[in-house]
Amino acid sequence: MRAYPYDLDRARKKLQSIKRNIVVWSSTSAAGAGASGCTGEGRGSMPGMDNAFVKFSGVQKTYDGETLVVKNLNLDIARGEFLTMLGPSGSGKTTTLMMLAGFEAPTHGSLLLDGHSIDNVPPHKRDIGMVFQNYALFPHMTVEENLAFPLKVRKLGKLEIEARIKRVLDVVRLGAYGKRRPGQLSGGQQQRVALARALIFDPKLVLMDEPLGALDKQLREQMQLEIKHIHEDLGVTVVYVTHDQSEALTMSDRIAVFNEGAIQQLAAPAELYERPRNAFVAQFIGENNRLHGKVVAMNGATCKVEIAGAANVQALAINVEAGRPTVLSLRPERVRLNPMPGSLPNVFSAQIAEVIYLGDHVRIRASVCGQDDFVIKLPNSEGVAQVEPGAAIAIGWKTEDCRALDAQ
Amino acid sequence: MATMAVQIAGSPDDIPLRTKLQRVERRRKLRAVSLVLPLLLFILIAFVLPIGRMIFNAIHDDTLLRLMPRTMAALNAWDGKDLPDETVYAALVGDLKQASAQKTAGAIAKRMNYELPGALSEVMSSARKASALSAGLYKEALIEINPFWGRHDAWSLLKRGRSAYTAFYLLRSVDYQYGPDSQIVTSPPENAIFRDIFLRTLGISIGVTAATLLLGFPVAYLLATLPPRSRNLLMILVVLPFWTSSLMRTIAWVVLLQDRGLVNDTLIALHVISQPAELIFNRVGTIVAMTHIQLPLTLLPIYSVMKTISPSLVRAARSLGAGPFYAFWKVYFPLTLPGIAAGCLLTFILCLGYYITPALVGGPADQMIGSFVAYYTNEDLNWGMASALGAILLSATLLLYYVFNKLVGADPIKVG
Ligand SMILES: Nc1ncnc2c1ncn2[C@@H]1O[C@H](COP(=O)(O)OP(=O)(O)O)[C@@H](O)[C@H]1O
Ligand SMILES: [Mg+2]
């Protein structure tokens, strides 16, 4: 069954092929420095973004004609923004990126880059830099030859090419490695070469598909900051793909959380963590206690939830209705021990099962409301010493910290 | 260091660590050797010894030394200028009598005939008549019986026979031979065929290698880029020829390409040609049939290399601004070079030794060096020539392989 016919819209004439704007490196660095200012306003999908630099409208993709790998994607990306697509493996992130790069054609919908449709523009004319997960450096060329490749294609002069290579090698701090082949570099160095190669021709847009996936943790964290700084310095628009939430939180202006081919939530990192819109996002970003219950009463912005047939919890109503099952999401660090009586609306007793000492903080696993994988995170300060496994203590949390979400 | 030494010395059984390690290593090595021993023996018996023997045969020939001992001894004193003196002729008569009695005259005659065409009948008749000679002036008598013994080049040949080693076969294989005074001269035109044949062998091998590369490369590319299911089907088609005997395949080409064969009939029926084209028993047929047999051998190494080339490399090139052809030529193609080199080398070296296929579908002018080796081995029973041709082919092959390894071994691709 072919549920989603091809869009006739795709046949409409190509508006204008993308002009190659080859600007000298320094000129873009200066011009783009102030462009990444859309950080704070990331609420929802920004439907009315007029100056959208990249625009996905109604994009769908199926490989086999049966399942949609990308379902009706609408996404606007601002000029100079660092947007991350975050989601579990198989959620359609790479597919989305490949459609933007031109290696996969959308089954439906259309893509705009800088105001022009790119549906009929082949990949090499899109002027989009790309960093691949395995770096995709050309093994038979030296670092310099790799870097010169996009410049030679663009028929730049020899001197100009040399000057740019020197500059970009300095940016990624690989000045001494120009004559080496990729096989003679460490993973981190290869990664920097790949980055330099994607940036050297001053693309308007840079795509990165899990570029740090193959590096060890320490190097990954260092590279995250480096990429972030390069982005800030050059002002280039970046679309970044990762399945690592801490990476996404560290680097992004906005994060699009993907699951099963659809964006679950599109927001700035803090917003995503503080105010997840559904149970998937709450679960995927950061740690999260899940309490299953049923909404017994709605009360404006809050609701009353019954858990395990007994306790009543006051929670923020996000996407629930009265009488329906719900999942309460509560961050472990928002749980208070031994609250003052009357100070919190939600107070329950907890049976402590395990106390794990982690230096800067202490993790407590406890049984709360019949659920025995309830986690409490406490900063390592005075009160911690009194918590012993087996003890029963009172815990509590604020209504605002507890979000009643869809029970999926 | 000191504590360590103490610890080692103080270990319970007092055996130094190094000795223990050696013991363990020795056991491991023994096991490894015993595993490869059968193959090693096989290669030694079936490969190294015969080839060594062949190379030896190319330079070793003691026929004259063995069968004409008296003459050979007497010739030691000959200065090689005029005809030898009476004692040498006396020795020759003695040898000829013995040869006649022991029926070895044929071997002597044949050996001499290699270097002096026509010597066969002269020597045979002399051997027969020599038994009638009794003491006296053998020199005049022999020359009287047969003027052959008055020829200076015949005596030069016999003098060379004093050594069990001869360069004659090797010289002959590259169109040189000994002149009347044992100097090296180019062969007369009727004998000077081998350089042409070596060049022809080389030419046909290069042609077939190029044809398999041109035909095989696109198929290998297709195989490497197809989704697994269609790939398997195509792969079966590619290796299918392996499952049929190459003799059958060659004969199938005869059926297809002969004057009243499928191809000619079709072309005539379509009025493309009016007379049957000569497609077989010539160079065309030879190259077509050999290309067919060699195609998978060129293709498979290329395919196996292509399979390891990540598709993201070409994508990276495209994203960097290269058009499809440029990306292929600058990124994909250079990475396939090791496969191309391996496949072409395999096919080229195998082609050098082809024998049956040219014999079946080639004309007289398409026979390769293998046919001549077979001819000398099976029909002429001239093992010296067969060995010399074989040895030269082998050394040419090794030389090519060495040069190739130098070129490809130094290739930067291997570093990447
Ligand atoms: N070339 C392809 N052909 C068929 N199915 C594909 C192809 N690429 C990806 N898929 C499928 O599409 C889904 C999404 O894949 P992908 O976009 O790679 O996800 P992600 O990058 O988020 O891990 C997966 O189920 C995957 O199996
Ligand atoms: Mg992916």
GROMACS .gro file of N, CA and C in nm, chain B residues 18-131:
model
  342
  426ARG      N    1   6.381  -1.696   3.112
  426ARG     CA    2   6.404  -1.703   2.967
  426ARG      C    3   6.393  -1.846   2.916
  427THR      N    4   6.448  -1.939   2.991
  427THR     CA    5   6.442  -2.079   2.950
  427THR      C    6   6.298  -2.127   2.942
  428LYS      N    7   6.220  -2.085   3.044
  428LYS     CA    8   6.079  -2.125   3.044
  428LYS      C    9   6.010  -2.073   2.919
  429LEU      N   10   6.037  -1.944   2.890
  429LEU     CA   11   5.974  -1.882   2.774
  429LEU      C   12   6.013  -1.959   2.647
  430GLN      N   13   6.142  -1.992   2.637
  430GLN     CA   14   6.188  -2.063   2.518
  430GLN      C   15   6.118  -2.197   2.504
  431ARG      N   16   6.102  -2.265   2.616
  431ARG     CA   17   6.036  -2.395   2.609
  431ARG      C   18   5.895  -2.382   2.553
  432VAL      N   19   5.823  -2.285   2.609
  432VAL     CA   20   5.684  -2.265   2.563
  432VAL      C   21   5.683  -2.228   2.415
  433GLU      N   22   5.774  -2.137   2.379
  433GLU     CA   23   5.780  -2.091   2.240
  433GLU      C   24   5.811  -2.207   2.147
  434ARG      N   25   5.905  -2.292   2.190
  434ARG     CA   26   5.947  -2.403   2.104
  434ARG      C   27   5.829  -2.495   2.076
  435ARG      N   28   5.753  -2.523   2.180
  435ARG     CA   29   5.637  -2.610   2.161
  435ARG      C   30   5.540  -2.546   2.060
  436ARG      N   31   5.521  -2.415   2.076
  436ARG     CA   32   5.427  -2.345   1.988
  436ARG      C   33   5.476  -2.351   1.842
  437LYS      N   34   5.608  -2.330   1.826
  437LYS     CA   35   5.663  -2.329   1.691
  437LYS      C   36   5.653  -2.466   1.627
  438LEU      N   37   5.680  -2.569   1.709
  438LEU     CA   38   5.672  -2.706   1.657
  438LEU      C   39   5.532  -2.734   1.604
  439ARG      N   40   5.434  -2.691   1.681
  439ARG     CA   41   5.297  -2.716   1.639
  439ARG      C   42   5.270  -2.642   1.507
  440ALA      N   43   5.315  -2.518   1.498
  440ALA     CA   44   5.293  -2.441   1.376
  440ALA      C   45   5.357  -2.510   1.257
  441VAL      N   46   5.481  -2.556   1.276
  441VAL     CA   47   5.552  -2.622   1.166
  441VAL      C   48   5.481  -2.750   1.125
  442SER      N   49   5.436  -2.827   1.224
  442SER     CA   50   5.372  -2.954   1.189
  442SER      C   51   5.241  -2.930   1.113
  443LEU      N   52   5.180  -2.814   1.135
  443LEU     CA   53   5.056  -2.785   1.061
  443LEU      C   54   5.084  -2.752   0.915
  444VAL      N   55   5.194  -2.681   0.889
  444VAL     CA   56   5.219  -2.642   0.750
  444VAL      C   57   5.303  -2.745   0.676
  445LEU      N   58   5.351  -2.846   0.749
  445LEU     CA   59   5.442  -2.941   0.687
  445LEU      C   60   5.385  -3.009   0.563
  446PRO      N   61   5.262  -3.061   0.566
  446PRO     CA   62   5.211  -3.128   0.446
  446PRO      C   63   5.213  -3.037   0.323
  447LEU      N   64   5.170  -2.913   0.342
  447LEU     CA   65   5.168  -2.821   0.228
  447LEU      C   66   5.310  -2.793   0.181
  448LEU      N   67   5.398  -2.777   0.279
  448LEU     CA   68   5.537  -2.747   0.246
  448LEU      C   69   5.597  -2.860   0.161
  449LEU      N   70   5.572  -2.984   0.203
  449LEU     CA   71   5.622  -3.099   0.130
  449LEU      C   72   5.562  -3.102  -0.010
  450PHE      N   73   5.431  -3.076  -0.016
  450PHE     CA   74   5.363  -3.080  -0.145
  450PHE      C   75   5.424  -2.979  -0.241
  451ILE      N   76   5.444  -2.858  -0.189
  451ILE     CA   77   5.500  -2.753  -0.275
  451ILE      C   78   5.640  -2.791  -0.318
  452LEU      N   79   5.715  -2.849  -0.225
  452LEU     CA   80   5.851  -2.887  -0.257
  452LEU      C   81   5.854  -2.992  -0.367
  453ILE      N   82   5.769  -3.095  -0.351
  453ILE     CA   83   5.773  -3.207  -0.444
  453ILE      C   84   5.708  -3.171  -0.577
  454ALA      N   85   5.595  -3.100  -0.570
  454ALA     CA   86   5.518  -3.077  -0.692
  454ALA      C   87   5.556  -2.948  -0.762
  455PHE      N   88   5.634  -2.865  -0.697
  455PHE     CA   89   5.654  -2.732  -0.753
  455PHE      C   90   5.801  -2.695  -0.760
  456VAL      N   91   5.865  -2.692  -0.645
  456VAL     CA   92   6.002  -2.642  -0.642
  456VAL      C   93   6.096  -2.737  -0.716
  457LEU      N   94   6.085  -2.867  -0.689
  457LEU     CA   95   6.176  -2.962  -0.753
  457LEU      C   96   6.158  -2.964  -0.905
  458PRO      N   97   6.034  -2.977  -0.956
  458PRO     CA   98   6.019  -2.977  -1.102
  458PRO      C   99   6.069  -2.850  -1.166
  459ILE      N  100   6.043  -2.737  -1.102
  459ILE     CA  101   6.087  -2.613  -1.164
  459ILE      C  102   6.239  -2.602  -1.160
  460GLY      N  103   6.295  -2.645  -1.048
  460GLY     CA  104   6.441  -2.646  -1.040
  460GLY      C  105   6.500  -2.737  -1.148
  461ARG      N  106   6.438  -2.851  -1.164
  461ARG     CA  107   6.482  -2.948  -1.263
  461ARG      C  108   6.471  -2.887  -1.404
  462MET      N  109   6.362  -2.814  -1.425
  462MET     CA  110   6.340  -2.754  -1.556
  462MET      C  111   6.450  -2.652  -1.587
  463ILE      N  112   6.476  -2.567  -1.487
  463ILE     CA  113   6.579  -2.466  -1.511
  463ILE      C  114   6.714  -2.534  -1.535
  464PHE      N  115   6.739  -2.642  -1.464
  464PHE     CA  116   6.862  -2.717  -1.482
  464PHE      C  117   6.869  -2.773  -1.624
  465ASN      N  118   6.759  -2.831  -1.668
  465ASN     CA  119   6.754  -2.890  -1.802
  465ASN      C  120   6.781  -2.787  -1.912
  466ALA      N  121   6.747  -2.662  -1.883
  466ALA     CA  122   6.764  -2.559  -1.986
  466ALA      C  123   6.912  -2.535  -2.016
  467ILE      N  124   6.999  -2.566  -1.920
  467ILE     CA  125   7.141  -2.538  -1.943
  467ILE      C  126   7.227  -2.663  -1.939
  468HIS      N  127   7.166  -2.775  -1.906
  468HIS     CA  128   7.245  -2.896  -1.889
  468HIS      C  129   7.214  -2.996  -2.000
  469ASP      N  130   7.315  -3.037  -2.073
  469ASP     CA  131   7.295  -3.141  -2.174
  469ASP      C  132   7.427  -3.215  -2.191
  470ASP      N  133   7.434  -3.341  -2.145
  470ASP     CA  134   7.560  -3.415  -2.151
  470ASP      C  135   7.553  -3.530  -2.252
  471THR      N  136   7.459  -3.516  -2.350
  471THR     CA  137   7.444  -3.625  -2.448
  471THR      C  138   7.577  -3.662  -2.512
  472LEU      N  139   7.644  -3.561  -2.568
  472LEU     CA  140   7.768  -3.589  -2.640
  472LEU      C  141   7.876  -3.639  -2.545
  473LEU      N  142   7.885  -3.577  -2.429
  473LEU     CA  143   7.986  -3.614  -2.331
  473LEU      C  144   7.970  -3.760  -2.290
  474ARG      N  145   7.844  -3.799  -2.277
  474ARG     CA  146   7.813  -3.934  -2.228
  474ARG      C  147   7.834  -4.039  -2.340
  475LEU      N  148   7.783  -4.006  -2.461
  475LEU     CA  149   7.778  -4.107  -2.566
  475LEU      C  150   7.903  -4.109  -2.653
  476MET      N  151   7.984  -4.004  -2.648
  476MET     CA  152   8.105  -4.002  -2.730
  476MET      C  153   8.226  -3.973  -2.643
  477PRO      N  154   8.252  -4.056  -2.542
  477PRO     CA  155   8.357  -4.025  -2.445
  477PRO      C  156   8.497  -4.015  -2.509
  478ARG      N  157   8.525  -4.101  -2.606
  478ARG     CA  158   8.659  -4.101  -2.665
  478ARG      C  159   8.683  -3.971  -2.741
  479THR      N  160   8.589  -3.937  -2.828
  479THR     CA  161   8.603  -3.815  -2.907
  479THR      C  162   8.619  -3.695  -2.816
  480MET      N  163   8.536  -3.689  -2.713
  480MET     CA  164   8.539  -3.574  -2.624
  480MET      C  165   8.676  -3.560  -2.559
  481ALA      N  166   8.732  -3.675  -2.517
  481ALA     CA  167   8.864  -3.671  -2.454
  481ALA      C  168   8.969  -3.627  -2.555
  482ALA      N  169   8.961  -3.683  -2.677
  482ALA     CA  170   9.061  -3.651  -2.777
  482ALA      C  171   9.055  -3.504  -2.819
  483LEU      N  172   8.933  -3.447  -2.818
  483LEU     CA  173   8.915  -3.309  -2.863
  483LEU      C  174   8.980  -3.208  -2.768
  484ASN      N  175   9.012  -3.251  -2.647
  484ASN     CA  176   9.077  -3.161  -2.552
  484ASN      C  177   9.202  -3.099  -2.611
  485ALA      N  178   9.269  -3.179  -2.695
  485ALA     CA  179   9.396  -3.132  -2.749
  485ALA      C  180   9.379  -3.046  -2.873
  486TRP      N  181   9.260  -3.041  -2.928
  486TRP     CA  182   9.236  -2.969  -3.053
  486TRP      C  183   9.234  -2.819  -3.028
  487ASP      N  184   9.307  -2.743  -3.116
  487ASP     CA  185   9.311  -2.598  -3.094
  487ASP      C  186   9.193  -2.529  -3.159
  488GLY      N  187   9.112  -2.601  -3.233
  488GLY     CA  188   8.991  -2.543  -3.291
  488GLY      C  189   9.014  -2.466  -3.418
  489LYS      N  190   9.135  -2.469  -3.470
  489LYS     CA  191   9.159  -2.390  -3.592
  489LYS      C  192   9.127  -2.470  -3.717
  490ASP      N  193   9.219  -2.560  -3.757
  490ASP     CA  194   9.190  -2.643  -3.873
  490ASP      C  195   9.108  -2.763  -3.831
  491LEU      N  196   9.100  -2.862  -3.917
  491LEU     CA  197   9.033  -2.984  -3.875
  491LEU      C  198   9.120  -3.056  -3.773
  492PRO      N  199   9.058  -3.135  -3.686
  492PRO     CA  200   9.138  -3.208  -3.586
  492PRO      C  201   9.231  -3.309  -3.655
  493ASP      N  202   9.322  -3.365  -3.580
  493ASP     CA  203   9.415  -3.459  -3.643
  493ASP      C  204   9.366  -3.603  -3.632
  494GLU      N  205   9.450  -3.691  -3.677
  494GLU     CA  206   9.414  -3.831  -3.693
  494GLU      C  207   9.362  -3.896  -3.565
  495THR      N  208   9.424  -3.865  -3.451
  495THR     CA  209   9.383  -3.932  -3.326
  495THR      C  210   9.236  -3.904  -3.294
  496VAL      N  211   9.195  -3.779  -3.321
  496VAL     CA  212   9.056  -3.744  -3.291
  496VAL      C  213   8.962  -3.824  -3.380
  497TYR      N  214   9.000  -3.835  -3.509
  497TYR     CA  215   8.913  -3.913  -3.600
  497TYR      C  216   8.906  -4.058  -3.556
  498ALA      N  217   9.024  -4.110  -3.510
  498ALA     CA  218   9.024  -4.249  -3.463
  498ALA      C  219   8.928  -4.265  -3.346
  499ALA      N  220   8.931  -4.167  -3.254
  499ALA     CA  221   8.840  -4.172  -3.140
  499ALA      C  222   8.695  -4.166  -3.187
  500LEU      N  223   8.671  -4.081  -3.288
  500LEU     CA  224   8.535  -4.066  -3.339
  500LEU      C  225   8.486  -4.197  -3.397
  501VAL      N  226   8.571  -4.264  -3.474
  501VAL     CA  227   8.530  -4.392  -3.532
  501VAL      C  228   8.497  -4.491  -3.420
  502GLY      N  229   8.582  -4.492  -3.319
  502GLY     CA  230   8.554  -4.580  -3.206
  502GLY      C  231   8.418  -4.552  -3.145
  503ASP      N  232   8.391  -4.423  -3.123
  503ASP     CA  233   8.263  -4.385  -3.064
  503ASP      C  234   8.147  -4.423  -3.155
  504LEU      N  235   8.165  -4.400  -3.284
  504LEU     CA  236   8.056  -4.428  -3.377
  504LEU      C  237   8.027  -4.579  -3.381
  505LYS      N  238   8.135  -4.658  -3.376
  505LYS     CA  239   8.115  -4.803  -3.374
  505LYS      C  240   8.036  -4.843  -3.251
  506GLN      N  241   8.079  -4.786  -3.139
  506GLN     CA  242   8.009  -4.820  -3.014
  506GLN      C  243   7.863  -4.776  -3.020
  507ALA      N  244   7.842  -4.655  -3.074
  507ALA     CA  245   7.705  -4.601  -3.083
  507ALA      C  246   7.621  -4.692  -3.170
  508SER      N  247   7.679  -4.735  -3.278
  508SER     CA  248   7.606  -4.821  -3.368
  508SER      C  249   7.568  -4.951  -3.298
  509ALA      N  250   7.666  -5.005  -3.223
  509ALA     CA  251   7.639  -5.131  -3.154
  509ALA      C  252   7.534  -5.113  -3.045
  510GLN      N  253   7.545  -5.002  -2.972
  510GLN     CA  254   7.453  -4.983  -2.857
  510GLN      C  255   7.326  -4.908  -2.895
  511LYS      N  256   7.309  -4.879  -3.022
  511LYS     CA  257   7.190  -4.809  -3.073
  511LYS      C  258   7.171  -4.672  -3.007
  512THR      N  259   7.282  -4.601  -2.986
  512THR     CA  260   7.273  -4.465  -2.931
  512THR      C  261   7.303  -4.362  -3.039
  513ALA      N  262   7.328  -4.410  -3.162
  513ALA     CA  263   7.362  -4.317  -3.269
  513ALA      C  264   7.249  -4.216  -3.292
  514GLY      N  265   7.127  -4.263  -3.276
  514GLY     CA  266   7.011  -4.175  -3.296
  514GLY      C  267   7.016  -4.054  -3.204
  515ALA      N  268   7.049  -4.080  -3.077
  515ALA     CA  269   7.052  -3.970  -2.980
  515ALA      C  270   7.160  -3.869  -3.016
  516ILE      N  271   7.275  -3.922  -3.055
  516ILE     CA  272   7.385  -3.832  -3.094
  516ILE      C  273   7.344  -3.750  -3.215
  517ALA      N  274   7.289  -3.820  -3.314
  517ALA     CA  275   7.250  -3.753  -3.438
  517ALA      C  276   7.148  -3.643  -3.410
  518LYS      N  277   7.054  -3.676  -3.323
  518LYS     CA  278   6.948  -3.579  -3.295
  518LYS      C  279   7.006  -3.456  -3.223
  519ARG      N  280   7.093  -3.483  -3.127
  519ARG     CA  281   7.152  -3.373  -3.053
  519ARG      C  282   7.230  -3.281  -3.147
  520MET      N  283   7.306  -3.341  -3.241
  520MET     CA  284   7.384  -3.259  -3.332
  520MET      C  285   7.294  -3.186  -3.430
  521ASN      N  286   7.184  -3.252  -3.463
  521ASN     CA  287   7.091  -3.192  -3.559
  521ASN      C  288   7.028  -3.063  -3.504
  522TYR      N  289   7.012  -3.055  -3.368
  522TYR     CA  290   6.957  -2.933  -3.308
  522TYR      C  291   7.037  -2.812  -3.354
  523GLU      N  292   7.169  -2.828  -3.353
  523GLU     CA  293   7.254  -2.712  -3.381
  523GLU      C  294   7.294  -2.703  -3.526
  524LEU      N  295   7.301  -2.818  -3.592
  524LEU     CA  296   7.336  -2.818  -3.735
  524LEU      C  297   7.227  -2.890  -3.812
  525PRO      N  298   7.133  -2.817  -3.862
  525PRO     CA  299   7.021  -2.882  -3.932
  525PRO      C  300   7.078  -2.968  -4.045
  526GLY      N  301   7.026  -3.088  -4.061
  526GLY     CA  302   7.073  -3.179  -4.165
  526GLY      C  303   7.174  -3.280  -4.111
  527ALA      N  304   7.224  -3.256  -3.991
  527ALA     CA  305   7.326  -3.344  -3.935
  527ALA      C  306   7.271  -3.483  -3.905
  528LEU      N  307   7.140  -3.490  -3.886
  528LEU     CA  308   7.079  -3.615  -3.843
  528LEU      C  309   7.116  -3.730  -3.937
  529SER      N  310   7.084  -3.713  -4.066
  529SER     CA  311   7.104  -3.825  -4.160
  529SER      C  312   7.253  -3.851  -4.180
  530GLU      N  313   7.334  -3.744  -4.180
  530GLU     CA  314   7.479  -3.761  -4.198
  530GLU      C  315   7.536  -3.848  -4.087
  531VAL      N  316   7.500  -3.816  -3.965
  531VAL     CA  317   7.557  -3.889  -3.852
  531VAL      C  318   7.508  -4.033  -3.852
  532MET      N  319   7.378  -4.051  -3.882
  532MET     CA  320   7.324  -4.186  -3.882
  532MET      C  321   7.395  -4.274  -3.986
  533SER      N  322   7.410  -4.217  -4.107
  533SER     CA  323   7.472  -4.299  -4.212
  533SER      C  324   7.619  -4.325  -4.179
  534SER      N  325   7.687  -4.224  -4.124
  534SER     CA  326   7.827  -4.244  -4.087
  534SER      C  327   7.840  -4.354  -3.985
  535ALA      N  328   7.748  -4.354  -3.888
  535ALA     CA  329   7.756  -4.454  -3.782
  535ALA      C  330   7.742  -4.593  -3.842
  536ARG      N  331   7.648  -4.602  -3.939
  536ARG     CA  332   7.629  -4.732  -4.002
  536ARG      C  333   7.757  -4.776  -4.075
  537LYS      N  334   7.814  -4.681  -4.153
  537LYS     CA  335   7.929  -4.717  -4.236
  537LYS      C  336   8.057  -4.731  -4.154
  538ALA      N  337   8.063  -4.664  -4.042
  538ALA     CA  338   8.188  -4.663  -3.964
  538ALA      C  339   8.227  -4.802  -3.918
  539SER      N  340   8.128  -4.888  -3.897
  539SER     CA  341   8.161  -5.021  -3.848
  539SER      C  342   8.247  -5.098  -3.949
   0.00000   0.00000   0.00000
